[in-house]
């Protein structure tokens, strides 16, 4: 892929919901990049955010994608529209960062992959957790054999989400276990089989699950466990707010959102978990500087997103049937 050499790299956002605030802060911090404009389905929201970010509001996603001042498009809308907008941007010759979950199905993600490859463009999935240095260190330790034989891996998430916020998203299987799946793939590799359960505990009306758990057997022989919950915060000592552990015969590692906490509400979270914004900053810098300017291969790929989606669909099938599902 050709490197972009112009002095300032232009970025446009399709979608100006909650996550756009984190991406705008990330682009602001990124050297040699500038947010040029946004589009949102509701024009009032687009204008409000455009004023907040100090940029233009485009009148259509096509006008944003076709602006020669824009080099990279961030697709920050709801899951069901990711393919439509990623396709529009890729066809206009723009590199794309698309939020997770990338697509509704494996087919959708494969369609993005085909289009990106055919046009020699990067379409980078927003797999923000793996852009944290603690994750990279664990990945490197596993790969080098520093942890010995991997015995177990855990990805735990317990962050209360009010029903009115949760209903903007799918259930936690898609919304949160997608993060867990790409984290697991990055740290210890793919599972060969899994089983899952879900429950709904705190919503009054919203019918989707607010908690789900998955058990897995790894290709490398060890076992893994996921928990994703919007039902309650964990208030106990050393809480499993977001906790990732890898345990091997020769060592172990952990990553925790609780390592950096600011006592002020986040957009949705009861406190500010600084790593959330930090991981998005690292991801955006990697995309704009390392990949687009310096020509590095993306750390998160659509191949990862496809495998993560396979894990999600296997978990859904296990929940439906009560069976252990094979993968690969
Ligand atoms: N990486 C992360 O940690 C993380 C965190 C939160 C959200 N996300 C992802 O970011 C995306 C946006 O989430 P959010 O929290 O900003 O949600 P939000 O509800 O605040 O915003 C949703 C956005 O999608 C737009 N939208 C909804 N339906 C649409 C349609 N039919 N056509 C066009 N636009 C439509 C809305 O106008 C809005 O701009 C989702 O894919 C979500 O999964 C990722």
mmCIF file of C-alpha atoms and ligand atoms in Angstrom:
data_model
loop_
_atom_site.group_PDB
_atom_site.id
_atom_site.type_symbol
_atom_site.label_atom_id
_atom_site.label_comp_id
_atom_site.label_asym_id
_atom_site.label_seq_id
_atom_site.Cartn_x
_atom_site.Cartn_y
_atom_site.Cartn_z
ATOM 1 C CA UNK A 1 0.000 0.000 0.000
ATOM 2 C CA UNK A 2 1.264 3.495 -0.907
ATOM 3 C CA UNK A 3 2.154 5.666 2.083
ATOM 4 C CA UNK A 4 0.385 8.996 2.445
ATOM 5 C CA UNK A 5 2.976 11.769 2.383
ATOM 6 C CA UNK A 6 0.891 14.970 2.452
ATOM 7 C CA UNK A 7 1.522 17.201 5.496
ATOM 8 C CA UNK A 8 -1.934 16.825 7.045
ATOM 9 C CA UNK A 9 -4.015 13.701 6.780
ATOM 10 C CA UNK A 10 -7.778 14.429 6.668
ATOM 11 C CA UNK A 11 -10.256 12.344 8.664
ATOM 12 C CA UNK A 12 -14.059 12.211 8.423
ATOM 13 C CA UNK A 13 -16.534 10.547 10.783
ATOM 14 C CA UNK A 14 -19.723 8.804 9.706
ATOM 15 C CA UNK A 15 -21.743 8.669 12.922
ATOM 16 C CA UNK A 16 -21.496 11.087 15.838
ATOM 17 C CA UNK A 17 -22.711 9.019 18.791
ATOM 18 C CA UNK A 18 -20.871 8.457 22.098
ATOM 19 C CA UNK A 19 -17.847 6.720 20.586
ATOM 20 C CA UNK A 20 -17.191 9.647 18.214
ATOM 21 C CA UNK A 21 -16.167 11.760 21.227
ATOM 22 C CA UNK A 22 -13.334 9.328 22.019
ATOM 23 C CA UNK A 23 -12.259 9.171 18.365
ATOM 24 C CA UNK A 24 -12.303 12.986 18.067
ATOM 25 C CA UNK A 25 -10.046 13.278 21.136
ATOM 26 C CA UNK A 26 -7.771 10.619 19.636
ATOM 27 C CA UNK A 27 -7.475 12.370 16.245
ATOM 28 C CA UNK A 28 -6.785 15.684 18.039
ATOM 29 C CA UNK A 29 -3.816 14.043 19.776
ATOM 30 C CA UNK A 30 -2.517 12.416 16.619
ATOM 31 C CA UNK A 31 0.425 14.202 14.948
ATOM 32 C CA UNK A 32 -0.140 15.205 11.304
ATOM 33 C CA UNK A 33 -3.848 14.363 11.288
ATOM 34 C CA UNK A 34 -6.949 16.516 11.438
ATOM 35 C CA UNK A 35 -10.656 15.786 11.773
ATOM 36 C CA UNK A 36 -12.178 17.617 8.783
ATOM 37 C CA UNK A 37 -15.867 16.858 9.168
ATOM 38 C CA UNK A 38 -18.696 14.586 10.276
ATOM 39 C CA UNK A 39 -21.977 13.228 8.992
ATOM 40 C CA UNK A 40 -24.814 11.899 11.122
ATOM 41 C CA UNK A 41 -28.256 10.562 10.193
ATOM 42 C CA UNK A 42 -29.897 13.180 12.437
ATOM 43 C CA UNK A 43 -28.663 16.576 11.141
ATOM 44 C CA UNK A 44 -29.200 18.333 14.519
ATOM 45 C CA UNK A 45 -26.844 15.847 16.177
ATOM 46 C CA UNK A 46 -24.336 16.259 13.325
ATOM 47 C CA UNK A 47 -24.392 20.059 13.718
ATOM 48 C CA UNK A 48 -24.072 19.823 17.499
ATOM 49 C CA UNK A 49 -21.065 17.514 17.289
ATOM 50 C CA UNK A 50 -19.505 19.447 14.395
ATOM 51 C CA UNK A 51 -19.613 22.589 16.571
ATOM 52 C CA UNK A 52 -18.202 20.656 19.542
ATOM 53 C CA UNK A 53 -15.336 19.276 17.407
ATOM 54 C CA UNK A 54 -14.838 22.560 15.492
ATOM 55 C CA UNK A 55 -15.423 20.991 12.047
ATOM 56 C CA UNK A 56 -17.901 20.925 9.141
ATOM 57 C CA UNK A 57 -21.116 18.872 9.072
ATOM 58 C CA UNK A 58 -21.505 17.214 5.639
ATOM 59 C CA UNK A 59 -24.994 16.916 4.159
ATOM 60 C CA UNK A 60 -24.554 13.272 3.129
ATOM 61 C CA UNK A 61 -22.179 10.338 3.756
ATOM 62 C CA UNK A 62 -21.347 10.406 0.014
ATOM 63 C CA UNK A 63 -20.242 14.059 0.116
ATOM 64 C CA UNK A 64 -17.976 13.250 3.078
ATOM 65 C CA UNK A 65 -16.476 10.199 1.349
ATOM 66 C CA UNK A 66 -15.951 12.023 -1.955
ATOM 67 C CA UNK A 67 -14.216 15.058 -0.426
ATOM 68 C CA UNK A 68 -10.595 14.986 -1.677
ATOM 69 C CA UNK A 69 -9.539 16.552 1.651
ATOM 70 C CA UNK A 70 -10.550 13.330 3.423
ATOM 71 C CA UNK A 71 -8.059 10.448 3.411
ATOM 72 C CA UNK A 72 -9.562 8.205 6.086
ATOM 73 C CA UNK A 73 -13.176 7.567 7.089
ATOM 74 C CA UNK A 74 -14.170 6.313 10.535
ATOM 75 C CA UNK A 75 -17.423 4.316 10.485
ATOM 76 C CA UNK A 76 -18.927 4.970 13.939
ATOM 77 C CA UNK A 77 -22.586 4.155 13.382
ATOM 78 C CA UNK A 78 -24.653 1.244 14.676
ATOM 79 C CA UNK A 79 -23.595 -2.287 13.719
ATOM 80 C CA UNK A 80 -26.317 -2.820 11.093
ATOM 81 C CA UNK A 81 -25.008 0.054 8.916
ATOM 82 C CA UNK A 82 -21.247 -0.649 9.052
ATOM 83 C CA UNK A 83 -21.138 -2.539 5.734
ATOM 84 C CA UNK A 84 -23.072 0.174 3.883
ATOM 85 C CA UNK A 85 -20.802 3.013 5.014
ATOM 86 C CA UNK A 86 -17.528 1.071 4.848
ATOM 87 C CA UNK A 87 -18.445 0.116 1.268
ATOM 88 C CA UNK A 88 -19.198 3.740 0.371
ATOM 89 C CA UNK A 89 -15.855 4.905 1.782
ATOM 90 C CA UNK A 90 -13.780 2.093 0.237
ATOM 91 C CA UNK A 91 -15.407 2.637 -3.170
ATOM 92 C CA UNK A 92 -14.456 6.330 -2.860
ATOM 93 C CA UNK A 93 -10.833 5.207 -2.364
ATOM 94 C CA UNK A 94 -10.654 6.029 1.364
ATOM 95 C CA UNK A 95 -8.988 4.013 4.098
ATOM 96 C CA UNK A 96 -11.467 2.971 6.778
ATOM 97 C CA UNK A 97 -11.538 2.425 10.525
ATOM 98 C CA UNK A 98 -14.753 0.559 11.322
ATOM 99 C CA UNK A 99 -16.003 0.151 14.885
ATOM 100 C CA UNK A 100 -16.637 -3.268 16.383
ATOM 101 C CA UNK A 101 -18.586 -5.488 15.965
ATOM 102 C CA UNK A 102 -17.479 -4.967 12.348
ATOM 103 C CA UNK A 103 -20.428 -6.695 10.666
ATOM 104 C CA UNK A 104 -23.667 -8.501 11.342
ATOM 105 C CA UNK A 105 -22.284 -11.718 9.790
ATOM 106 C CA UNK A 106 -19.070 -13.315 8.552
ATOM 107 C CA UNK A 107 -20.292 -12.655 4.986
ATOM 108 C CA UNK A 108 -20.509 -8.914 5.651
ATOM 109 C CA UNK A 109 -16.961 -8.751 7.009
ATOM 110 C CA UNK A 110 -15.675 -10.835 4.092
ATOM 111 C CA UNK A 111 -17.325 -8.374 1.691
ATOM 112 C CA UNK A 112 -15.396 -5.498 3.314
ATOM 113 C CA UNK A 113 -12.182 -7.543 3.163
ATOM 114 C CA UNK A 114 -12.635 -8.280 -0.555
ATOM 115 C CA UNK A 115 -13.319 -4.637 -1.370
ATOM 116 C CA UNK A 116 -10.407 -3.312 0.721
ATOM 117 C CA UNK A 117 -7.970 -5.812 -0.805
ATOM 118 C CA UNK A 118 -9.182 -5.128 -4.363
ATOM 119 C CA UNK A 119 -8.561 -1.385 -3.868
ATOM 120 C CA UNK A 120 -5.320 -1.764 -1.883
ATOM 121 C CA UNK A 121 -6.869 0.081 1.058
ATOM 122 C CA UNK A 122 -6.751 -0.548 4.790
ATOM 123 C CA UNK A 123 -10.003 -1.374 6.533
ATOM 124 C CA UNK A 124 -9.028 -1.579 10.178
ATOM 125 C CA UNK A 125 -11.466 -3.012 12.742
ATOM 126 C CA UNK A 126 -11.788 -0.970 15.945
ATOM 127 C CA UNK A 127 -10.290 -3.652 18.177
ATOM 128 C CA UNK A 128 -9.093 -1.051 20.658
ATOM 129 C CA UNK A 129 -8.137 -3.259 23.619
ATOM 130 C CA UNK A 130 -5.225 -4.887 21.810
ATOM 131 C CA UNK A 131 -3.580 -1.492 21.328
ATOM 132 C CA UNK A 132 -2.724 -1.322 25.040
ATOM 133 C CA UNK A 133 0.937 -1.861 25.971
ATOM 134 C CA UNK A 134 -0.030 -4.410 28.657
ATOM 135 C CA UNK A 135 -1.752 -6.491 25.985
ATOM 136 C CA UNK A 136 1.212 -6.273 23.623
ATOM 137 C CA UNK A 137 3.554 -7.379 26.412
ATOM 138 C CA UNK A 138 1.377 -10.394 27.195
ATOM 139 C CA UNK A 139 1.161 -11.256 23.485
ATOM 140 C CA UNK A 140 4.962 -11.091 23.176
ATOM 141 C CA UNK A 141 5.491 -13.182 26.332
ATOM 142 C CA UNK A 142 3.111 -15.876 25.095
ATOM 143 C CA UNK A 143 4.720 -15.885 21.662
ATOM 144 C CA UNK A 144 8.260 -16.077 23.015
ATOM 145 C CA UNK A 145 7.353 -18.926 25.393
ATOM 146 C CA UNK A 146 8.062 -16.734 28.434
ATOM 147 C CA UNK A 147 4.881 -17.910 30.163
ATOM 148 C CA UNK A 148 5.556 -21.597 29.403
ATOM 149 C CA UNK A 149 2.555 -23.695 28.396
ATOM 150 C CA UNK A 150 -0.625 -21.612 28.503
ATOM 151 C CA UNK A 151 -2.936 -23.180 31.061
ATOM 152 C CA UNK A 152 -5.798 -20.673 31.070
ATOM 153 C CA UNK A 153 -6.965 -17.273 29.869
ATOM 154 C CA UNK A 154 -9.767 -15.120 31.296
ATOM 155 C CA UNK A 155 -11.475 -12.021 29.921
ATOM 156 C CA UNK A 156 -13.926 -10.537 32.427
ATOM 157 C CA UNK A 157 -16.147 -7.457 31.978
ATOM 158 C CA UNK A 158 -18.566 -6.171 34.638
ATOM 159 C CA UNK A 159 -19.732 -2.626 33.899
ATOM 160 C CA UNK A 160 -23.302 -1.602 34.689
ATOM 161 C CA UNK A 161 -25.154 -0.065 31.729
ATOM 162 C CA UNK A 162 -28.586 1.490 32.282
ATOM 163 C CA UNK A 163 -31.332 -0.006 30.138
ATOM 164 C CA UNK A 164 -31.731 3.179 28.044
ATOM 165 C CA UNK A 165 -28.055 2.946 27.028
ATOM 166 C CA UNK A 166 -28.030 -0.828 26.531
ATOM 167 C CA UNK A 167 -31.035 -0.713 24.172
ATOM 168 C CA UNK A 168 -28.938 1.253 21.642
ATOM 169 C CA UNK A 169 -26.751 -1.843 21.292
ATOM 170 C CA UNK A 170 -27.232 -5.549 20.627
ATOM 171 C CA UNK A 171 -27.047 -7.832 23.710
ATOM 172 C CA UNK A 172 -23.695 -8.309 25.454
ATOM 173 C CA UNK A 173 -22.910 -11.410 23.354
ATOM 174 C CA UNK A 174 -22.345 -9.250 20.270
ATOM 175 C CA UNK A 175 -21.567 -5.929 21.907
ATOM 176 C CA UNK A 176 -19.018 -7.078 24.493
ATOM 177 C CA UNK A 177 -17.978 -10.676 23.726
ATOM 178 C CA UNK A 178 -16.687 -9.372 20.376
ATOM 179 C CA UNK A 179 -14.007 -7.507 22.362
ATOM 180 C CA UNK A 180 -13.275 -10.652 24.380
ATOM 181 C CA UNK A 181 -12.967 -12.748 21.222
ATOM 182 C CA UNK A 182 -10.398 -10.577 19.437
ATOM 183 C CA UNK A 183 -8.465 -10.146 22.720
ATOM 184 C CA UNK A 184 -8.255 -13.923 23.133
ATOM 185 C CA UNK A 185 -7.189 -14.401 19.502
ATOM 186 C CA UNK A 186 -4.433 -11.825 19.924
ATOM 187 C CA UNK A 187 -3.137 -13.123 23.250
ATOM 188 C CA UNK A 188 -3.343 -16.907 23.091
ATOM 189 C CA UNK A 189 -4.861 -17.862 19.734
ATOM 190 C CA UNK A 190 -8.102 -19.443 18.634
ATOM 191 C CA UNK A 191 -10.377 -21.830 20.516
ATOM 192 C CA UNK A 192 -11.312 -25.183 18.956
ATOM 193 C CA UNK A 193 -14.631 -25.515 20.803
ATOM 194 C CA UNK A 194 -16.849 -23.438 23.046
ATOM 195 C CA UNK A 195 -20.093 -23.413 25.007
ATOM 196 C CA UNK A 196 -22.041 -20.394 26.225
ATOM 197 C CA UNK A 197 -24.916 -19.276 28.470
ATOM 198 C CA UNK A 198 -26.735 -15.982 28.856
ATOM 199 C CA UNK A 199 -29.320 -14.350 31.148
ATOM 200 C CA UNK A 200 -31.265 -11.100 31.482
ATOM 201 C CA UNK A 201 -31.238 -9.746 35.020
ATOM 202 C CA UNK A 202 -31.764 -5.987 35.285
ATOM 203 C CA UNK A 203 -33.694 -4.714 32.253
ATOM 204 C CA UNK A 204 -37.392 -3.938 32.713
ATOM 205 C CA UNK A 205 -38.344 -4.156 29.020
ATOM 206 C CA UNK A 206 -35.295 -4.668 26.773
ATOM 207 C CA UNK A 207 -35.335 -8.337 25.777
ATOM 208 C CA UNK A 208 -31.620 -8.855 25.039
ATOM 209 C CA UNK A 209 -29.201 -10.471 27.522
ATOM 210 C CA UNK A 210 -27.292 -8.358 30.057
ATOM 211 C CA UNK A 211 -24.876 -11.132 31.041
ATOM 212 C CA UNK A 212 -23.167 -13.940 29.106
ATOM 213 C CA UNK A 213 -20.388 -16.409 29.826
ATOM 214 C CA UNK A 214 -18.344 -18.635 27.513
ATOM 215 C CA UNK A 215 -16.071 -21.611 28.203
ATOM 216 C CA UNK A 216 -13.484 -22.583 25.571
ATOM 217 C CA UNK A 217 -10.842 -25.150 24.765
ATOM 218 C CA UNK A 218 -7.835 -23.511 23.094
ATOM 219 C CA UNK A 219 -6.049 -24.900 20.055
ATOM 220 C CA UNK A 220 -2.885 -24.849 22.180
ATOM 221 C CA UNK A 221 -4.524 -27.171 24.756
ATOM 222 C CA UNK A 222 -5.426 -24.791 27.612
ATOM 223 C CA UNK A 223 -8.880 -23.562 28.613
ATOM 224 C CA UNK A 224 -10.388 -20.061 28.533
ATOM 225 C CA UNK A 225 -13.333 -18.220 30.056
ATOM 226 C CA UNK A 226 -15.255 -15.050 29.150
ATOM 227 C CA UNK A 227 -17.739 -13.056 31.218
ATOM 228 C CA UNK A 228 -19.542 -9.989 29.842
ATOM 229 C CA UNK A 229 -22.029 -8.196 32.047
ATOM 230 C CA UNK A 230 -23.990 -4.947 31.757
ATOM 231 C CA UNK A 231 -26.018 -6.054 34.819
ATOM 232 C CA UNK A 232 -23.859 -4.774 37.686
ATOM 233 C CA UNK A 233 -20.543 -3.106 38.523
ATOM 234 C CA UNK A 234 -18.087 -5.154 40.587
ATOM 235 C CA UNK A 235 -17.483 -3.144 43.783
ATOM 236 C CA UNK A 236 -15.330 -5.668 45.661
ATOM 237 C CA UNK A 237 -11.578 -5.398 46.253
ATOM 238 C CA UNK A 238 -9.512 -5.784 43.060
ATOM 239 C CA UNK A 239 -12.695 -5.719 40.970
ATOM 240 C CA UNK A 240 -13.190 -7.513 37.669
ATOM 241 C CA UNK A 241 -14.353 -4.313 35.916
ATOM 242 C CA UNK A 242 -12.321 -5.247 32.877
ATOM 243 C CA UNK A 243 -9.786 -7.908 33.818
ATOM 244 C CA UNK A 244 -7.702 -10.029 31.472
ATOM 245 C CA UNK A 245 -5.514 -12.818 32.833
ATOM 246 C CA UNK A 246 -3.235 -15.287 31.120
ATOM 247 C CA UNK A 247 -1.787 -18.041 33.287
ATOM 248 C CA UNK A 248 1.014 -20.289 32.091
ATOM 249 C CA UNK A 249 3.249 -22.950 33.624
ATOM 250 C CA UNK A 250 6.149 -20.465 33.685
ATOM 251 C CA UNK A 251 4.400 -17.178 34.531
ATOM 252 C CA UNK A 252 1.215 -15.132 34.337
ATOM 253 C CA UNK A 253 -0.012 -11.658 33.375
ATOM 254 C CA UNK A 254 -2.958 -9.405 34.041
ATOM 255 C CA UNK A 255 -4.493 -6.299 32.513
ATOM 256 C CA UNK A 256 -7.052 -4.275 34.473
ATOM 257 C CA UNK A 257 -9.180 -1.190 33.796
ATOM 258 C CA UNK A 258 -8.789 -0.537 37.534
ATOM 259 C CA UNK A 259 -5.126 0.345 37.157
ATOM 260 C CA UNK A 260 -6.134 3.884 36.133
ATOM 261 C CA UNK A 261 -9.425 5.268 37.484
ATOM 262 C CA UNK A 262 -10.613 8.890 37.552
ATOM 263 C CA UNK A 263 -13.359 9.695 40.047
ATOM 264 C CA UNK A 264 -15.768 11.305 37.562
ATOM 265 C CA UNK A 265 -18.519 9.694 35.521
ATOM 266 C CA UNK A 266 -17.573 8.458 32.043
ATOM 267 C CA UNK A 267 -20.149 8.899 29.252
ATOM 268 C CA UNK A 268 -21.843 5.667 30.265
ATOM 269 C CA UNK A 269 -19.613 4.266 33.002
ATOM 270 C CA UNK A 270 -20.051 5.282 36.656
ATOM 271 C CA UNK A 271 -16.340 6.203 36.799
ATOM 272 C CA UNK A 272 -13.789 7.103 34.150
ATOM 273 C CA UNK A 273 -11.651 4.133 33.214
ATOM 274 C CA UNK A 274 -8.792 6.023 31.614
ATOM 275 C CA UNK A 275 -7.649 2.996 29.622
ATOM 276 C CA UNK A 276 -10.833 3.200 27.507
ATOM 277 C CA UNK A 277 -9.897 6.567 25.971
ATOM 278 C CA UNK A 278 -6.209 5.572 25.998
ATOM 279 C CA UNK A 279 -6.789 2.399 23.987
ATOM 280 C CA UNK A 280 -8.754 4.340 21.334
ATOM 281 C CA UNK A 281 -5.919 6.905 21.144
ATOM 282 C CA UNK A 282 -3.351 4.154 20.618
ATOM 283 C CA UNK A 283 -5.532 2.506 17.970
ATOM 284 C CA UNK A 284 -6.121 5.761 16.040
ATOM 285 C CA UNK A 285 -2.419 6.679 16.150
ATOM 286 C CA UNK A 286 -1.522 3.206 14.881
ATOM 287 C CA UNK A 287 -3.995 3.524 12.002
ATOM 288 C CA UNK A 288 -3.141 7.075 10.929
ATOM 289 C CA UNK A 289 0.580 7.240 11.648
ATOM 290 C CA UNK A 290 1.979 3.689 11.653
ATOM 291 C CA UNK A 291 -0.206 2.285 8.854
ATOM 292 C CA UNK A 292 -1.149 5.190 6.583
ATOM 293 C CA UNK A 293 2.019 7.306 6.918
ATOM 294 C CA UNK A 294 4.705 4.705 7.641
ATOM 295 C CA UNK A 295 3.238 1.708 5.787
ATOM 296 C CA UNK A 296 3.133 -0.708 8.761
ATOM 297 C CA UNK A 297 0.676 -3.617 8.525
ATOM 298 C CA UNK A 298 -2.407 -3.131 10.737
ATOM 299 C CA UNK A 299 -2.312 -4.819 14.150
ATOM 300 C CA UNK A 300 -6.036 -5.581 13.986
ATOM 301 C CA UNK A 301 -7.273 -7.046 10.711
ATOM 302 C CA UNK A 302 -10.530 -8.075 9.094
ATOM 303 C CA UNK A 303 -9.271 -11.679 9.319
ATOM 304 C CA UNK A 304 -9.311 -11.257 13.139
ATOM 305 C CA UNK A 305 -12.789 -9.730 12.902
ATOM 306 C CA UNK A 306 -14.003 -12.709 10.842
ATOM 307 C CA UNK A 307 -12.684 -15.220 13.394
ATOM 308 C CA UNK A 308 -14.145 -13.156 16.258
ATOM 309 C CA UNK A 309 -17.506 -13.173 14.453
ATOM 310 C CA UNK A 310 -17.265 -16.971 14.054
ATOM 311 C CA UNK A 311 -16.780 -17.242 17.825
ATOM 312 C CA UNK A 312 -19.808 -14.986 18.443
ATOM 313 C CA UNK A 313 -21.995 -17.026 16.088
ATOM 314 C CA UNK A 314 -20.810 -20.273 17.744
ATOM 315 C CA UNK A 315 -21.667 -18.805 21.176
ATOM 316 C CA UNK A 316 -25.139 -17.848 19.914
ATOM 317 C CA UNK A 317 -25.659 -21.347 18.535
ATOM 318 C CA UNK A 318 -24.485 -22.900 21.808
ATOM 319 C CA UNK A 319 -26.924 -20.684 23.738
ATOM 320 C CA UNK A 320 -29.743 -21.728 21.378
ATOM 321 C CA UNK A 321 -29.016 -25.460 21.460
ATOM 322 C CA UNK A 322 -27.236 -26.050 24.768
ATOM 323 C CA UNK A 323 -24.440 -27.775 22.831
ATOM 324 C CA UNK A 324 -20.665 -27.457 22.814
ATOM 325 C CA UNK A 325 -19.838 -25.983 19.398
ATOM 326 C CA UNK A 326 -16.757 -26.940 17.374
ATOM 327 C CA UNK A 327 -14.752 -24.149 15.715
ATOM 328 C CA UNK A 328 -12.228 -24.241 12.836
HETATM 329 N N1 LIG B 1 -14.654 0.100 20.806
HETATM 330 C C1 LIG B 1 -15.444 0.299 21.837
HETATM 331 O O1 LIG B 1 -15.066 0.099 22.987
HETATM 332 C C2 LIG B 1 -16.850 0.768 21.576
HETATM 333 C C3 LIG B 1 -17.594 1.340 22.601
HETATM 334 C C4 LIG B 1 -18.904 1.804 22.328
HETATM 335 C C5 LIG B 1 -19.445 1.658 21.050
HETATM 336 N N2 LIG B 1 -18.688 1.058 20.087
HETATM 337 C C6 LIG B 1 -19.243 0.858 18.732
HETATM 338 O O2 LIG B 1 -19.349 2.128 18.087
HETATM 339 C C7 LIG B 1 -20.527 2.182 17.273
HETATM 340 C C8 LIG B 1 -21.388 3.371 17.712
HETATM 341 O O3 LIG B 1 -21.674 3.226 19.105
HETATM 342 P P1 LIG B 1 -22.030 4.504 20.026
HETATM 343 O O4 LIG B 1 -21.713 4.105 21.417
HETATM 344 O O5 LIG B 1 -21.438 5.749 19.498
HETATM 345 O O6 LIG B 1 -23.597 4.496 19.838
HETATM 346 P P2 LIG B 1 -24.627 5.722 19.826
HETATM 347 O O7 LIG B 1 -25.960 5.108 20.012
HETATM 348 O O8 LIG B 1 -24.182 6.788 20.757
HETATM 349 O O9 LIG B 1 -24.478 6.275 18.334
HETATM 350 C C9 LIG B 1 -24.948 5.501 17.240
HETATM 351 C C10 LIG B 1 -24.714 6.253 15.953
HETATM 352 O O10 LIG B 1 -25.261 5.485 14.875
HETATM 353 C C11 LIG B 1 -26.169 6.300 14.133
HETATM 354 N N3 LIG B 1 -27.237 5.460 13.553
HETATM 355 C C12 LIG B 1 -28.090 4.648 14.223
HETATM 356 N N4 LIG B 1 -28.905 4.024 13.334
HETATM 357 C C13 LIG B 1 -28.534 4.464 12.106
HETATM 358 C C14 LIG B 1 -28.988 4.184 10.783
HETATM 359 N N5 LIG B 1 -29.973 3.322 10.565
HETATM 360 N N6 LIG B 1 -28.384 4.817 9.757
HETATM 361 C C15 LIG B 1 -27.370 5.684 9.966
HETATM 362 N N7 LIG B 1 -26.894 5.980 11.195
HETATM 363 C C16 LIG B 1 -27.473 5.372 12.238
HETATM 364 C C17 LIG B 1 -26.689 7.329 15.114
HETATM 365 O O11 LIG B 1 -27.163 8.460 14.430
HETATM 366 C C18 LIG B 1 -25.383 7.612 15.906
HETATM 367 O O12 LIG B 1 -24.526 8.465 15.182
HETATM 368 C C19 LIG B 1 -21.212 0.824 17.439
HETATM 369 O O13 LIG B 1 -20.796 -0.020 16.389
HETATM 370 C C20 LIG B 1 -20.644 0.301 18.755
HETATM 371 O O14 LIG B 1 -20.617 -1.111 18.838
HETATM 372 C C21 LIG B 1 -17.415 0.637 20.317
#
